[in-house]
mmCIF file of C-alpha atoms in Angstrom:
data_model
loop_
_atom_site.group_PDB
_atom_site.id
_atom_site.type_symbol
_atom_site.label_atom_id
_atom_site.label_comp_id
_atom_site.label_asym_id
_atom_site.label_seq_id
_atom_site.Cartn_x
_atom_site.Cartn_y
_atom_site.Cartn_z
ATOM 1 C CA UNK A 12 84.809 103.088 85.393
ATOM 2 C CA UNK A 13 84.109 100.944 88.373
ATOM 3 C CA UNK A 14 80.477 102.058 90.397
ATOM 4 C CA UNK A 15 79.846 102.068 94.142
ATOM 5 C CA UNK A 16 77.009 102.917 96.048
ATOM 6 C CA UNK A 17 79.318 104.696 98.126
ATOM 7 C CA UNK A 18 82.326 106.267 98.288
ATOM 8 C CA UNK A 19 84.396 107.481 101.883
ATOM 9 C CA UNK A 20 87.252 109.926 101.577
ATOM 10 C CA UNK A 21 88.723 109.169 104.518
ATOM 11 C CA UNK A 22 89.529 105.402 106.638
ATOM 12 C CA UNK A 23 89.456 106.971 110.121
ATOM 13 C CA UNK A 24 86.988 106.110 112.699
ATOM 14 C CA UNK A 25 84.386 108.264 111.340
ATOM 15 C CA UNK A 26 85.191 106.451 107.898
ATOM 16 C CA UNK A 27 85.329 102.946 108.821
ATOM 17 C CA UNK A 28 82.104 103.143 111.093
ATOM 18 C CA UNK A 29 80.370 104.653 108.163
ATOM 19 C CA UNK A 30 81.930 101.674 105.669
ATOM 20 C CA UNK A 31 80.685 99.386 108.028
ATOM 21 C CA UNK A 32 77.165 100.354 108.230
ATOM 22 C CA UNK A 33 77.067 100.445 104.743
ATOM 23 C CA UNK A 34 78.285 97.197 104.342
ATOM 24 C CA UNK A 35 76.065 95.882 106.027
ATOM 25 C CA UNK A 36 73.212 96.055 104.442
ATOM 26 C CA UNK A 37 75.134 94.608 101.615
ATOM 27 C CA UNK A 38 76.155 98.424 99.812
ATOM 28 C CA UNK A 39 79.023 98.402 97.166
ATOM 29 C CA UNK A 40 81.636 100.911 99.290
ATOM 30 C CA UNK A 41 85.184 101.648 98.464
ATOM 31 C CA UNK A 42 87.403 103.568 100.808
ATOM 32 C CA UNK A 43 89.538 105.808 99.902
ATOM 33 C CA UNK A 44 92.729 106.830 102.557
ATOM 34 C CA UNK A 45 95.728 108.628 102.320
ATOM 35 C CA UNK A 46 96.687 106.631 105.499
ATOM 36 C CA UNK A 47 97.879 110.046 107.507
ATOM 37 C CA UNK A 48 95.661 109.981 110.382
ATOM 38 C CA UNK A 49 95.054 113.177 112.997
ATOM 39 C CA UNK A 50 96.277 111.398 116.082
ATOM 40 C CA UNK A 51 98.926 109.166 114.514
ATOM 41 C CA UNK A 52 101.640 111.065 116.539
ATOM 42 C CA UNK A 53 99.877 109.779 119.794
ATOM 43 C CA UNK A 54 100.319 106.851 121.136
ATOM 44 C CA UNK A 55 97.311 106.058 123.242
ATOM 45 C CA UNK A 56 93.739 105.830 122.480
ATOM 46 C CA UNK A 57 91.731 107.359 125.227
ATOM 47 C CA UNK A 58 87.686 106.993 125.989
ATOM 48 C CA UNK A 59 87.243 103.940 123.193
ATOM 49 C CA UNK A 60 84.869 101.762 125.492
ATOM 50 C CA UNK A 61 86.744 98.463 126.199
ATOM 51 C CA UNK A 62 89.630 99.690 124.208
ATOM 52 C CA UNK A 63 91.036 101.945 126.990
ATOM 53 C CA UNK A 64 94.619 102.826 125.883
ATOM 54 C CA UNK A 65 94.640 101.274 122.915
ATOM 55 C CA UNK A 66 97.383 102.675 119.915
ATOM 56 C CA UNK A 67 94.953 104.777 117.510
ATOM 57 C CA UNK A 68 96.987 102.701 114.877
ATOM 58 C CA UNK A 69 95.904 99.534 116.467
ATOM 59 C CA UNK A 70 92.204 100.619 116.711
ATOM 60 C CA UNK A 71 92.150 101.692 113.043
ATOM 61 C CA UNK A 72 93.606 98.034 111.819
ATOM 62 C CA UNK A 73 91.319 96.303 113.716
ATOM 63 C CA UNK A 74 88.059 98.466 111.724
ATOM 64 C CA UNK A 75 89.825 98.140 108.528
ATOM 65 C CA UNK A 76 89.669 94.490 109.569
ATOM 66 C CA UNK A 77 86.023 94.391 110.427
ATOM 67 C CA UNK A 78 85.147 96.459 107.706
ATOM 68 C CA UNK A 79 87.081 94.034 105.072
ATOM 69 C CA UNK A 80 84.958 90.991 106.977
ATOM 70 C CA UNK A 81 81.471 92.194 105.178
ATOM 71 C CA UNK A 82 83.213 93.442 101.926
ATOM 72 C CA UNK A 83 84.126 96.748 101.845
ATOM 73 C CA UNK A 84 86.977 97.892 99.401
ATOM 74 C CA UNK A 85 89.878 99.947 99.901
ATOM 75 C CA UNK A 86 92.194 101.936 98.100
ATOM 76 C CA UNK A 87 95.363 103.423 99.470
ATOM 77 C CA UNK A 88 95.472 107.114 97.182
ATOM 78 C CA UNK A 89 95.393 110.987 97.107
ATOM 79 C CA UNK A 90 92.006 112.379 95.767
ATOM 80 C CA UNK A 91 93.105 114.832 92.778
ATOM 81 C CA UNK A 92 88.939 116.015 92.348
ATOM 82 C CA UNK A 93 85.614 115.115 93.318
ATOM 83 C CA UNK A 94 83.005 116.158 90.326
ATOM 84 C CA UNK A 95 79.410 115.499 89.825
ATOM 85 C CA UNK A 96 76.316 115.843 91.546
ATOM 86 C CA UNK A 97 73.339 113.696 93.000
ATOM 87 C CA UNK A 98 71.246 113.366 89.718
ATOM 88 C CA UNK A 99 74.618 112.819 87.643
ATOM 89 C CA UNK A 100 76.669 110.446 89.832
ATOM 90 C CA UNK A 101 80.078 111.609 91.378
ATOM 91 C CA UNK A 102 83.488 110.589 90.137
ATOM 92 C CA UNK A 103 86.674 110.200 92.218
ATOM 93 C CA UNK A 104 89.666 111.199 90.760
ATOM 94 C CA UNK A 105 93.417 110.221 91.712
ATOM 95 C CA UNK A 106 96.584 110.318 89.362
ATOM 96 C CA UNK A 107 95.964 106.332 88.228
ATOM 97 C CA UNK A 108 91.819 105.614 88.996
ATOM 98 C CA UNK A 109 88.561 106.972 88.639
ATOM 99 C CA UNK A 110 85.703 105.808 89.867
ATOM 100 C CA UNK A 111 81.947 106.365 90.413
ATOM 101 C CA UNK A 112 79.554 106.929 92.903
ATOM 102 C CA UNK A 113 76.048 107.446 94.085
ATOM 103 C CA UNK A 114 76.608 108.963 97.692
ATOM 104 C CA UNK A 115 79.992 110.495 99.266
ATOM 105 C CA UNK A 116 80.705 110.644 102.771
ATOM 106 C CA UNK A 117 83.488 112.643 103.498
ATOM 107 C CA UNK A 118 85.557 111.713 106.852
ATOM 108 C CA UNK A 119 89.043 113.471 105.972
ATOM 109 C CA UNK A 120 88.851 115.274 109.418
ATOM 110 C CA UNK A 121 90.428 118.313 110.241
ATOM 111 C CA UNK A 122 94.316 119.746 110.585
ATOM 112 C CA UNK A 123 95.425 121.588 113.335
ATOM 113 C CA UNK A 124 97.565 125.179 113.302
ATOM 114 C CA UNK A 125 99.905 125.629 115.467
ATOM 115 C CA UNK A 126 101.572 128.874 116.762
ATOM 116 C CA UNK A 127 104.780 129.277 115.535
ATOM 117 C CA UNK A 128 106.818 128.787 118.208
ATOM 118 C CA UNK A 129 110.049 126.701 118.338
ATOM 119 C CA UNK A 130 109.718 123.572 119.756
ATOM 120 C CA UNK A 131 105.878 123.176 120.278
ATOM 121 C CA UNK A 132 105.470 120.839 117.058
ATOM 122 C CA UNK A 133 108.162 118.595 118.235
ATOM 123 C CA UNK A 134 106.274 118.110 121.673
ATOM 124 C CA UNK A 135 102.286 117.830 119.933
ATOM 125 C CA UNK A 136 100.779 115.074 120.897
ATOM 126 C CA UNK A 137 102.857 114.005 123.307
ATOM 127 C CA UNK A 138 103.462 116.446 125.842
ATOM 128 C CA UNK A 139 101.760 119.488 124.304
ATOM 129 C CA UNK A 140 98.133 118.687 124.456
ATOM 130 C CA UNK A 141 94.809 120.567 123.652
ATOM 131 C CA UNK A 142 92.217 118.111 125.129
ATOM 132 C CA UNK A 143 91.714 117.588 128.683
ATOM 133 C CA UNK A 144 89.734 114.645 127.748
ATOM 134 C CA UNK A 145 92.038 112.991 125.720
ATOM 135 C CA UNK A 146 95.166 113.294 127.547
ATOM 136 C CA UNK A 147 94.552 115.518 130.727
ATOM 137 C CA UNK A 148 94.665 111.799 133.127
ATOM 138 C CA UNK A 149 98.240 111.239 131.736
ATOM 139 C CA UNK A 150 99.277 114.841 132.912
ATOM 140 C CA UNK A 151 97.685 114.672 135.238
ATOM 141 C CA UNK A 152 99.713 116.528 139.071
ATOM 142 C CA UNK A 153 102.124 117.586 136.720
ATOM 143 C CA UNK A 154 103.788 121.447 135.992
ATOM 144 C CA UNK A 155 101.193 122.689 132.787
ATOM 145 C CA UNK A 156 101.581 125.136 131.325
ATOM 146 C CA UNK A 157 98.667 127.467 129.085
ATOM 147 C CA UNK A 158 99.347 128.764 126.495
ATOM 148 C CA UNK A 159 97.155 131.582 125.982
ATOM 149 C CA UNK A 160 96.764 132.604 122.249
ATOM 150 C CA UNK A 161 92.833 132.158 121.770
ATOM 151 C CA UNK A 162 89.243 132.456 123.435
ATOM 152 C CA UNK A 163 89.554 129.084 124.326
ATOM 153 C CA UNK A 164 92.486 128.664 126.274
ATOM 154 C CA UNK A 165 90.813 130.332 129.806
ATOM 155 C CA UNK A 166 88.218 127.509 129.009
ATOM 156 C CA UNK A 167 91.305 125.058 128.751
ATOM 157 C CA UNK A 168 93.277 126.403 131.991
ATOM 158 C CA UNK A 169 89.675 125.859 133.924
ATOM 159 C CA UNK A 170 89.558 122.236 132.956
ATOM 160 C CA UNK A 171 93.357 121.701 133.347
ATOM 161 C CA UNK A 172 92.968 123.164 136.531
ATOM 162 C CA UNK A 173 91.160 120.047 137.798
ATOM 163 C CA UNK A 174 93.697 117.513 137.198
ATOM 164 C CA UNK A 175 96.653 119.181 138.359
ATOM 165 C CA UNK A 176 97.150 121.741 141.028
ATOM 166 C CA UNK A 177 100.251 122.719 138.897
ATOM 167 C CA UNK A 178 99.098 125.669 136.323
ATOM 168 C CA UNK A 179 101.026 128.674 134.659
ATOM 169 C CA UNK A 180 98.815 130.952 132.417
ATOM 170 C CA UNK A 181 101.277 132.587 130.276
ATOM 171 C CA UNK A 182 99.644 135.441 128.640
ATOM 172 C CA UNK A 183 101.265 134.836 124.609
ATOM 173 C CA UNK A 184 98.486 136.615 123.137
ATOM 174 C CA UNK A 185 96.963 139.572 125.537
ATOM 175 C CA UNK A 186 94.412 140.315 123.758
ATOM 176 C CA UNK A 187 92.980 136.958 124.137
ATOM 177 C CA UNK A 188 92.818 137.586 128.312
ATOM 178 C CA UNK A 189 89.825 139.408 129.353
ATOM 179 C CA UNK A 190 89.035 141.196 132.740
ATOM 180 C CA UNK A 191 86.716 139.081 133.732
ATOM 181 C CA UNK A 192 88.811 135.601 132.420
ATOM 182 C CA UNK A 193 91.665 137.031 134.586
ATOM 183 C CA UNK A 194 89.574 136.981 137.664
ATOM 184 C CA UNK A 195 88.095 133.616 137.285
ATOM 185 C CA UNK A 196 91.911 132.299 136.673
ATOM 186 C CA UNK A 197 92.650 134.118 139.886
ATOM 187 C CA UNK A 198 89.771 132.929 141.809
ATOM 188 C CA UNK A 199 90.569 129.297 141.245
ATOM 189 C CA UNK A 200 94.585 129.704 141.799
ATOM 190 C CA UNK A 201 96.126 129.950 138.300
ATOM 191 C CA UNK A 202 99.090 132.130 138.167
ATOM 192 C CA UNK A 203 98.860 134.129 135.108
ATOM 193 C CA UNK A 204 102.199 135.148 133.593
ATOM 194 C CA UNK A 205 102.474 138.756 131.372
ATOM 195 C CA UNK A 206 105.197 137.276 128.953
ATOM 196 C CA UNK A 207 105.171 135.628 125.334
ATOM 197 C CA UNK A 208 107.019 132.298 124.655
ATOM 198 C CA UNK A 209 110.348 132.436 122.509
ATOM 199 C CA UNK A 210 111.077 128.962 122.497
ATOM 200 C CA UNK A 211 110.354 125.490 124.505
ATOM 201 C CA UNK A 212 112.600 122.727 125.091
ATOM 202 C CA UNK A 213 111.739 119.348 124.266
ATOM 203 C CA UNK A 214 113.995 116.491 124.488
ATOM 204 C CA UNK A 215 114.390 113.755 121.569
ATOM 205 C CA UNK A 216 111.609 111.780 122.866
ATOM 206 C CA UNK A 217 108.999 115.281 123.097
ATOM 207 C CA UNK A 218 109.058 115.767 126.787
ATOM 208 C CA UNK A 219 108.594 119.313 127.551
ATOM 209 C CA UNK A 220 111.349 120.638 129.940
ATOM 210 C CA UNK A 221 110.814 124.745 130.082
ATOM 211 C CA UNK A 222 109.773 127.383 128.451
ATOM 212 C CA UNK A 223 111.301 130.349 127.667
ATOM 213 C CA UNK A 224 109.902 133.980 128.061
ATOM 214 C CA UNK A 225 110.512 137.088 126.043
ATOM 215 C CA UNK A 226 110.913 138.818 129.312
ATOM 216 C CA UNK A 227 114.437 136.927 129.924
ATOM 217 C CA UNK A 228 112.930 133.982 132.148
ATOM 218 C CA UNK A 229 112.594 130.657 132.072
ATOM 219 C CA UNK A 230 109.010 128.510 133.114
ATOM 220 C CA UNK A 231 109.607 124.860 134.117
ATOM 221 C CA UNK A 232 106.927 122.596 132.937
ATOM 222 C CA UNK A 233 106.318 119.164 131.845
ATOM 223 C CA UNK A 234 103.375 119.574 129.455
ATOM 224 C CA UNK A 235 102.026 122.655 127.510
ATOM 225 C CA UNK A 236 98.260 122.967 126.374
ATOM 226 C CA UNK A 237 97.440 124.917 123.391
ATOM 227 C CA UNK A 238 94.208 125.992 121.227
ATOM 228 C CA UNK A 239 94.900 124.783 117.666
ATOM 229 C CA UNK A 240 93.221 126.711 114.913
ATOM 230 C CA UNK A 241 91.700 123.482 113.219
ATOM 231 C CA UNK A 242 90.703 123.274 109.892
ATOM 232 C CA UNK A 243 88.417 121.128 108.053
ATOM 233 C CA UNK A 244 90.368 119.159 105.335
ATOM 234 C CA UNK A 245 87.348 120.085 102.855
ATOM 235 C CA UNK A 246 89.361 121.039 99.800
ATOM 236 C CA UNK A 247 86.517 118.380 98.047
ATOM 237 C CA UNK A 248 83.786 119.871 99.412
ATOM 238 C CA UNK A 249 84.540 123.778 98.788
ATOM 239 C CA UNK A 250 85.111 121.828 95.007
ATOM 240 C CA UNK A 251 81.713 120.757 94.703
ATOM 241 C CA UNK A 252 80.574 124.068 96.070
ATOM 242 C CA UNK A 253 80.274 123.962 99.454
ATOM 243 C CA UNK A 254 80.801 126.672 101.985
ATOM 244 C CA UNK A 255 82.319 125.805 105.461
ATOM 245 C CA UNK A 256 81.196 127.628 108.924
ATOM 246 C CA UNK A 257 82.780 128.901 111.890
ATOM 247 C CA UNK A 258 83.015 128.718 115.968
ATOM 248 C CA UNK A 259 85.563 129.667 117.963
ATOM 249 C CA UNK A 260 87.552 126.653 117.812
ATOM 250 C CA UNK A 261 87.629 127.240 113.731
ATOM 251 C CA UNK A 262 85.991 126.081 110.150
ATOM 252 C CA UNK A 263 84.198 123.439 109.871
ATOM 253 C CA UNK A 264 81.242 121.687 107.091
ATOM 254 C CA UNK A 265 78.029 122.014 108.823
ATOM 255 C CA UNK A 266 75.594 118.465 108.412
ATOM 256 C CA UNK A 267 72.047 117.998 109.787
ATOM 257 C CA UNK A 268 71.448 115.611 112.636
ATOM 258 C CA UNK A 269 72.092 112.666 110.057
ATOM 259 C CA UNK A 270 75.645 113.509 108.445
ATOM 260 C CA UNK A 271 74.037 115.138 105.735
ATOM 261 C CA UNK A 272 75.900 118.309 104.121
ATOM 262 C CA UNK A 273 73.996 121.595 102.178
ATOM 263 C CA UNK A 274 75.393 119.457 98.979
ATOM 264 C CA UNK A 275 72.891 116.921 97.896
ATOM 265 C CA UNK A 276 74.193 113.655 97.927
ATOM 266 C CA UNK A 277 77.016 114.436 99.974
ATOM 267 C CA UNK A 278 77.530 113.297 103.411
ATOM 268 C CA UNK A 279 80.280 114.252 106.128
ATOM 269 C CA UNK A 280 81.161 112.709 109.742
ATOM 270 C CA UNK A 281 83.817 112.913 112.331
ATOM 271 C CA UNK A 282 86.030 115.998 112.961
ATOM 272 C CA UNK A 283 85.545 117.286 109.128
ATOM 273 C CA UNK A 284 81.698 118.405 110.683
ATOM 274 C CA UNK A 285 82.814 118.760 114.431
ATOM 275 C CA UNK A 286 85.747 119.803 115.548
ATOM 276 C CA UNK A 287 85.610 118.737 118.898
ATOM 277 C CA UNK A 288 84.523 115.515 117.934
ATOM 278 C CA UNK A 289 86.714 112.609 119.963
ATOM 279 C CA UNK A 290 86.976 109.222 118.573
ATOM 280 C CA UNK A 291 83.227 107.734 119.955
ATOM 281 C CA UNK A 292 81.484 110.719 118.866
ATOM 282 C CA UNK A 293 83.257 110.350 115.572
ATOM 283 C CA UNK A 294 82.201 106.785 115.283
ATOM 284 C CA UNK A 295 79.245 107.515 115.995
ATOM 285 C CA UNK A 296 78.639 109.791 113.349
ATOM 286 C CA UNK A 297 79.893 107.569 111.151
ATOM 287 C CA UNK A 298 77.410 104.983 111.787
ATOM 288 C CA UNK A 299 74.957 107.509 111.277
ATOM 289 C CA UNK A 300 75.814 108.884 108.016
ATOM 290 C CA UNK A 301 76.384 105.426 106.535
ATOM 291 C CA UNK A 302 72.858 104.202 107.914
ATOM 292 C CA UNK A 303 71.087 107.847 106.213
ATOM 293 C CA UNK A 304 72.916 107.097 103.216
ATOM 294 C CA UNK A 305 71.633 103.025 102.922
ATOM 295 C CA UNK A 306 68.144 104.473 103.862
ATOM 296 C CA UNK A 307 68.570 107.895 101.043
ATOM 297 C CA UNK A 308 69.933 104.900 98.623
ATOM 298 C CA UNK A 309 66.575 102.802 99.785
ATOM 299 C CA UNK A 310 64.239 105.337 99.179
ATOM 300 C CA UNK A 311 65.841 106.995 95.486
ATOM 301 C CA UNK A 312 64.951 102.933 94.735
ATOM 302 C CA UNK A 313 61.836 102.725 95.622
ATOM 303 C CA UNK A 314 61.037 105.560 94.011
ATOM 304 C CA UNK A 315 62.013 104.928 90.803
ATOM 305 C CA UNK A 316 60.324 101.496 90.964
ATOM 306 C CA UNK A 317 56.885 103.148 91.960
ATOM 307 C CA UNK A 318 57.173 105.117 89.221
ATOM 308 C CA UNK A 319 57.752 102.230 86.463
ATOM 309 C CA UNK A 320 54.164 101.285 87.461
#
């Protein structure tokens, strides 16, 4: 069974960043990707410094690149288990390999869950959005429309609200409108509409053209935003027995300032540990988690050497 320093579940941004820093101070890492990516339905890359636009399919060739420059290994596969623990090594296990490790970093971000309403899938991530930061320029004067289900979508219509003069509230979930969110929706000119949606059409290419309303009418709009429920894609981790935590947005693995996880040995980075991470922040993390784990993997070393004397 072949050893690594290091193994990443996961060759996003998070993943790569955290190969790369790794790598770089010449660790053994493998890779390990499933190649199914968050945003691989979008095609734009938005805030990546000097890579403004960019297709997040583009961006991630060009770190696989990079990160095959200094050595790191990859290996195109579905995980089956992740076993072991700090003092016993971890093993990787797909349907044809196995392999062993000192340190994991887990960067298999998060999925998102939709409401199920007709149409809305066909449209994500093209013109039904959930990030003003990510897409809001591109809609930006456009007819938006909210769709209230959660906590979060008053925070959304807010934000929305300053890119297009253009917003519909439409109430899916009432229980999810306060008082006092009503008002500020008011105070700042967003209709609110008292209605659920029963369907939305979307042409061939995911345009949104209308909505439709369980009270009998119909809501032109060109983009809907939406509060996913995201979850963590921590199968691994709740394996190795870790818990996962909670915020409004939903479950996530919680890390200390330097990627690392309640499980010894175990590191996570990108949207797996925050779910509102976008693709710097993610990086970012990345970086970090692969330079605690060279400097954990520095120190175990030292260590042991010390105490051969």
């Amino acid at each position: 069974m072949e050893k690594y320093d290091a193994i990443i579940v996961g060759g996003g941004n998070a993943g790569l960043a955290g190969a790369i820093a790794l790598a770089r101070s010449r660790r053994k890492v493998l890779v390990v990707d499933e190649g199914n990516p968050r945003n691989a339905v979008s095609a734009h890359a938005h805030n990546v410094l000097g890579h403004e636009g960019i297709s997040p399919h583009k961006l991630l060739e060009l770190g696989r690149a990079e990160a095959t420059d200094y050595g790191v290994e990859f290996a195109s596969a579905r995980i089956e288990s992740l076993s072991g623990s700090l003092e016993e090594g971890f093993i990787i296990s797909t349907q044809a390999s196995q392999w062993q490790a000192e340190r994991i970093l887990l960067a298999t971000g998060l999925s998102d869950a939709l409401p199920e309403i007709p149409g809305l899938q066909k449209a994500w991530g093209t013109s039904a959005l959930h990030c003003p930061y990510c897409h809001g320029w591109e809609v930006r004067d456009q007819q938006i429309a909210i769709l209230g289900v959660s906590e979060m979508s008053t925070h959304q219509a807010l934000l929305f609200r300053q890119l297009s003069d253009t917003i519909t509230y439409v109430n899916h979930a009432p229980k999810s409108l306060t008082a006092e969110n009503r008002a500020l929706l008011a105070a700042v000119g967003i209709e609110v509409v008292d209605a659920q949606v029963t369907d939305i059409a979307v042409s061939d290419d995911g345009q949104v053209q209308s909505l439709a309303l369980n009270n009998g009418s119909t809501l032109g709009a060109q983009a809907v935003v939406v509060a996913s429920q995201m979850k963590a894609n921590a199968s691994l981790f709740l394996g190795l027995g870790g818990d996962l935590s909670q915020n409004p947005m939903g479950e996530f693995i919680s890390v200390n300032e330097m990627g690392a996880t309640s499980v010894p040995g175990v590191y996570a980075a990108g949207n797996i540990s925050n779910l509102g991470a976008m693709i710097g922040l993610a990086t970012a993390a990345g970086t970090m988690a692969g330079a605690a784990i060279n400097a954990d993997l520095v120190m175990e070393s030292a260590k042991k050497k010390l105490a051969r004397k």
